[in-house]
């Protein structure tokens, strides 16, 4: 199914993106144009699977983004990340 393909694809492509970041931060690989280009390609793959997940769920991607923005506004009243609010969420805040 499209949903299963999208879910598996999101996981594997995100892992590929993380692998590049891991090599830069923990293995001393260079943060250079080649690695940035590689990360850009992986982000494109992530977006492709994300859009397909939205399609499988019959969700408008713009509405998904808007919902996420509203969720984060409610979670972080000061407008930026705060460890306290991250660890102490209100009931129903997924």
mmCIF file with all atom_site columns, C-alpha atoms in Angstrom:
data_model
loop_
_atom_site.group_PDB
_atom_site.id
_atom_site.type_symbol
_atom_site.label_atom_id
_atom_site.label_alt_id
_atom_site.label_comp_id
_atom_site.label_asym_id
_atom_site.label_entity_id
_atom_site.label_seq_id
_atom_site.pdbx_PDB_ins_code
_atom_site.Cartn_x
_atom_site.Cartn_y
_atom_site.Cartn_z
_atom_site.occupancy
_atom_site.B_iso_or_equiv
_atom_site.pdbx_formal_charge
_atom_site.auth_seq_id
_atom_site.auth_comp_id
_atom_site.auth_asym_id
_atom_site.auth_atom_id
_atom_site.pdbx_PDB_model_num
ATOM 1  C CA . UNK A 1 1  ? 0.000  0.000  0.000  1.00 0.00 ? 1  UNK A CA 1
ATOM 2  C CA . UNK A 1 2  ? 1.026  3.601  -0.482 1.00 0.00 ? 2  UNK A CA 1
ATOM 3  C CA . UNK A 1 3  ? 0.972  4.259  3.267  1.00 0.00 ? 3  UNK A CA 1
ATOM 4  C CA . UNK A 1 4  ? 3.262  1.325  4.046  1.00 0.00 ? 4  UNK A CA 1
ATOM 5  C CA . UNK A 1 5  ? 5.670  2.291  1.265  1.00 0.00 ? 5  UNK A CA 1
ATOM 6  C CA . UNK A 1 6  ? 5.739  5.886  2.489  1.00 0.00 ? 6  UNK A CA 1
ATOM 7  C CA . UNK A 1 7  ? 6.303  4.874  6.118  1.00 0.00 ? 7  UNK A CA 1
ATOM 8  C CA . UNK A 1 8  ? 9.166  2.534  5.272  1.00 0.00 ? 8  UNK A CA 1
ATOM 9  C CA . UNK A 1 9  ? 10.651 5.059  2.847  1.00 0.00 ? 9  UNK A CA 1
ATOM 10 C CA . UNK A 1 10 ? 10.515 7.846  5.434  1.00 0.00 ? 10 UNK A CA 1
ATOM 11 C CA . UNK A 1 11 ? 12.364 5.695  7.931  1.00 0.00 ? 11 UNK A CA 1
ATOM 12 C CA . UNK A 1 12 ? 15.073 4.551  5.562  1.00 0.00 ? 12 UNK A CA 1
ATOM 13 C CA . UNK A 1 13 ? 15.672 7.938  3.930  1.00 0.00 ? 13 UNK A CA 1
ATOM 14 C CA . UNK A 1 14 ? 15.772 9.674  7.314  1.00 0.00 ? 14 UNK A CA 1
ATOM 15 C CA . UNK A 1 15 ? 18.344 7.093  8.369  1.00 0.00 ? 15 UNK A CA 1
ATOM 16 C CA . UNK A 1 16 ? 20.450 7.899  5.322  1.00 0.00 ? 16 UNK A CA 1
ATOM 17 C CA . UNK A 1 17 ? 20.324 11.617 6.177  1.00 0.00 ? 17 UNK A CA 1
ATOM 18 C CA . UNK A 1 18 ? 21.275 10.859 9.796  1.00 0.00 ? 18 UNK A CA 1
ATOM 19 C CA . UNK A 1 19 ? 24.189 8.720  8.642  1.00 0.00 ? 19 UNK A CA 1
ATOM 20 C CA . UNK A 1 20 ? 25.738 11.667 6.804  1.00 0.00 ? 20 UNK A CA 1
ATOM 21 C CA . UNK A 1 21 ? 25.307 13.933 9.848  1.00 0.00 ? 21 UNK A CA 1
ATOM 22 C CA . UNK A 1 22 ? 26.755 11.226 12.121 1.00 0.00 ? 22 UNK A CA 1
ATOM 23 C CA . UNK A 1 23 ? 29.839 10.909 9.954  1.00 0.00 ? 23 UNK A CA 1
ATOM 24 C CA . UNK A 1 24 ? 30.392 14.679 10.035 1.00 0.00 ? 24 UNK A CA 1
ATOM 25 C CA . UNK A 1 25 ? 29.940 15.071 13.796 1.00 0.00 ? 25 UNK A CA 1
ATOM 26 C CA . UNK A 1 26 ? 31.320 11.814 15.166 1.00 0.00 ? 26 UNK A CA 1
ATOM 27 C CA . UNK A 1 27 ? 33.732 10.547 12.520 1.00 0.00 ? 27 UNK A CA 1
ATOM 28 C CA . UNK A 1 28 ? 35.330 13.834 11.552 1.00 0.00 ? 28 UNK A CA 1
ATOM 29 C CA . UNK A 1 29 ? 34.146 13.884 7.946  1.00 0.00 ? 29 UNK A CA 1
ATOM 30 C CA . UNK A 1 30 ? 34.235 17.277 6.309  1.00 0.00 ? 30 UNK A CA 1
ATOM 31 C CA . UNK A 1 31 ? 31.237 19.596 6.294  1.00 0.00 ? 31 UNK A CA 1
ATOM 32 C CA . UNK A 1 32 ? 31.648 20.482 2.649  1.00 0.00 ? 32 UNK A CA 1
ATOM 33 C CA . UNK A 1 33 ? 29.678 21.116 -0.529 1.00 0.00 ? 33 UNK A CA 1
ATOM 34 C CA . UNK A 1 34 ? 29.685 17.426 -1.448 1.00 0.00 ? 34 UNK A CA 1
ATOM 35 C CA . UNK A 1 35 ? 28.150 16.380 1.867  1.00 0.00 ? 35 UNK A CA 1
ATOM 36 C CA . UNK A 1 36 ? 25.678 19.265 1.793  1.00 0.00 ? 36 UNK A CA 1
ATOM 37 C CA . UNK A 1 37 ? 24.609 18.174 -1.697 1.00 0.00 ? 37 UNK A CA 1
ATOM 38 C CA . UNK A 1 38 ? 24.226 14.586 -0.467 1.00 0.00 ? 38 UNK A CA 1
ATOM 39 C CA . UNK A 1 39 ? 22.073 15.779 2.464  1.00 0.00 ? 39 UNK A CA 1
ATOM 40 C CA . UNK A 1 40 ? 20.012 17.887 0.055  1.00 0.00 ? 40 UNK A CA 1
ATOM 41 C CA . UNK A 1 41 ? 19.317 14.792 -2.053 1.00 0.00 ? 41 UNK A CA 1
ATOM 42 C CA . UNK A 1 42 ? 18.293 12.781 1.016  1.00 0.00 ? 42 UNK A CA 1
ATOM 43 C CA . UNK A 1 43 ? 15.989 15.604 2.184  1.00 0.00 ? 43 UNK A CA 1
ATOM 44 C CA . UNK A 1 44 ? 14.381 15.511 -1.254 1.00 0.00 ? 44 UNK A CA 1
ATOM 45 C CA . UNK A 1 45 ? 13.773 11.771 -0.834 1.00 0.00 ? 45 UNK A CA 1
ATOM 46 C CA . UNK A 1 46 ? 12.295 12.382 2.623  1.00 0.00 ? 46 UNK A CA 1
ATOM 47 C CA . UNK A 1 47 ? 9.945  14.992 1.179  1.00 0.00 ? 47 UNK A CA 1
ATOM 48 C CA . UNK A 1 48 ? 8.860  12.631 -1.606 1.00 0.00 ? 48 UNK A CA 1
ATOM 49 C CA . UNK A 1 49 ? 7.882  9.932  0.890  1.00 0.00 ? 49 UNK A CA 1
ATOM 50 C CA . UNK A 1 50 ? 6.289  12.538 3.206  1.00 0.00 ? 50 UNK A CA 1
ATOM 51 C CA . UNK A 1 51 ? 4.087  13.809 0.369  1.00 0.00 ? 51 UNK A CA 1
ATOM 52 C CA . UNK A 1 52 ? 3.107  10.241 -0.447 1.00 0.00 ? 52 UNK A CA 1
ATOM 53 C CA . UNK A 1 53 ? 2.199  9.632  3.205  1.00 0.00 ? 53 UNK A CA 1
ATOM 54 C CA . UNK A 1 54 ? -0.056 12.703 3.023  1.00 0.00 ? 54 UNK A CA 1
ATOM 55 C CA . UNK A 1 55 ? -1.596 11.377 -0.197 1.00 0.00 ? 55 UNK A CA 1
ATOM 56 C CA . UNK A 1 56 ? -2.198 7.944  1.352  1.00 0.00 ? 56 UNK A CA 1
ATOM 57 C CA . UNK A 1 57 ? -3.967 9.574  4.307  1.00 0.00 ? 57 UNK A CA 1
ATOM 58 C CA . UNK A 1 58 ? -5.829 12.019 2.028  1.00 0.00 ? 58 UNK A CA 1
ATOM 59 C CA . UNK A 1 59 ? -4.308 14.965 3.880  1.00 0.00 ? 59 UNK A CA 1
ATOM 60 C CA . UNK A 1 60 ? -3.424 18.325 2.381  1.00 0.00 ? 60 UNK A CA 1
ATOM 61 C CA . UNK A 1 61 ? 0.326  18.804 3.020  1.00 0.00 ? 61 UNK A CA 1
ATOM 62 C CA . UNK A 1 62 ? -0.234 22.530 3.654  1.00 0.00 ? 62 UNK A CA 1
ATOM 63 C CA . UNK A 1 63 ? -2.787 21.700 6.353  1.00 0.00 ? 63 UNK A CA 1
ATOM 64 C CA . UNK A 1 64 ? -0.345 19.239 7.942  1.00 0.00 ? 64 UNK A CA 1
ATOM 65 C CA . UNK A 1 65 ? 2.290  21.986 8.112  1.00 0.00 ? 65 UNK A CA 1
ATOM 66 C CA . UNK A 1 66 ? -0.218 24.536 9.465  1.00 0.00 ? 66 UNK A CA 1
ATOM 67 C CA . UNK A 1 67 ? -1.340 22.065 12.154 1.00 0.00 ? 67 UNK A CA 1
ATOM 68 C CA . UNK A 1 68 ? 2.266  21.500 13.161 1.00 0.00 ? 68 UNK A CA 1
ATOM 69 C CA . UNK A 1 69 ? 2.901  25.246 13.428 1.00 0.00 ? 69 UNK A CA 1
ATOM 70 C CA . UNK A 1 70 ? -0.151 25.646 15.676 1.00 0.00 ? 70 UNK A CA 1
ATOM 71 C CA . UNK A 1 71 ? 0.940  22.687 17.821 1.00 0.00 ? 71 UNK A CA 1
ATOM 72 C CA . UNK A 1 72 ? 4.397  24.179 18.324 1.00 0.00 ? 72 UNK A CA 1
ATOM 73 C CA . UNK A 1 73 ? 3.007  27.654 19.072 1.00 0.00 ? 73 UNK A CA 1
ATOM 74 C CA . UNK A 1 74 ? 0.856  26.137 21.819 1.00 0.00 ? 74 UNK A CA 1
ATOM 75 C CA . UNK A 1 75 ? 3.724  24.019 23.161 1.00 0.00 ? 75 UNK A CA 1
ATOM 76 C CA . UNK A 1 76 ? 6.307  26.828 23.246 1.00 0.00 ? 76 UNK A CA 1
ATOM 77 C CA . UNK A 1 77 ? 4.531  30.021 24.319 1.00 0.00 ? 77 UNK A CA 1
ATOM 78 C CA . UNK A 1 78 ? 7.756  32.041 24.188 1.00 0.00 ? 78 UNK A CA 1
ATOM 79 C CA . UNK A 1 79 ? 8.157  31.277 20.500 1.00 0.00 ? 79 UNK A CA 1
ATOM 80 C CA . UNK A 1 80 ? 11.318 29.177 20.770 1.00 0.00 ? 80 UNK A CA 1
ATOM 81 C CA . UNK A 1 81 ? 12.354 25.761 22.004 1.00 0.00 ? 81 UNK A CA 1
ATOM 82 C CA . UNK A 1 82 ? 12.313 25.368 25.769 1.00 0.00 ? 82 UNK A CA 1
ATOM 83 C CA . UNK A 1 83 ? 13.445 22.161 27.501 1.00 0.00 ? 83 UNK A CA 1
ATOM 84 C CA . UNK A 1 84 ? 10.863 22.617 30.256 1.00 0.00 ? 84 UNK A CA 1
ATOM 85 C CA . UNK A 1 85 ? 7.926  22.722 27.844 1.00 0.00 ? 85 UNK A CA 1
ATOM 86 C CA . UNK A 1 86 ? 9.440  19.926 25.761 1.00 0.00 ? 86 UNK A CA 1
ATOM 87 C CA . UNK A 1 87 ? 9.555  17.602 28.767 1.00 0.00 ? 87 UNK A CA 1
ATOM 88 C CA . UNK A 1 88 ? 6.357  18.823 30.458 1.00 0.00 ? 88 UNK A CA 1
ATOM 89 C CA . UNK A 1 89 ? 3.665  18.737 27.824 1.00 0.00 ? 89 UNK A CA 1
ATOM 90 C CA . UNK A 1 90 ? 0.024  19.462 28.336 1.00 0.00 ? 90 UNK A CA 1
ATOM 91 C CA . UNK A 1 91 ? -2.432 16.587 28.199 1.00 0.00 ? 91 UNK A CA 1
ATOM 92 C CA . UNK A 1 92 ? -3.175 15.662 24.593 1.00 0.00 ? 92 UNK A CA 1
ATOM 93 C CA . UNK A 1 93 ? 0.056  17.250 23.254 1.00 0.00 ? 93 UNK A CA 1
ATOM 94 C CA . UNK A 1 94 ? 1.520  14.465 21.137 1.00 0.00 ? 94 UNK A CA 1
#
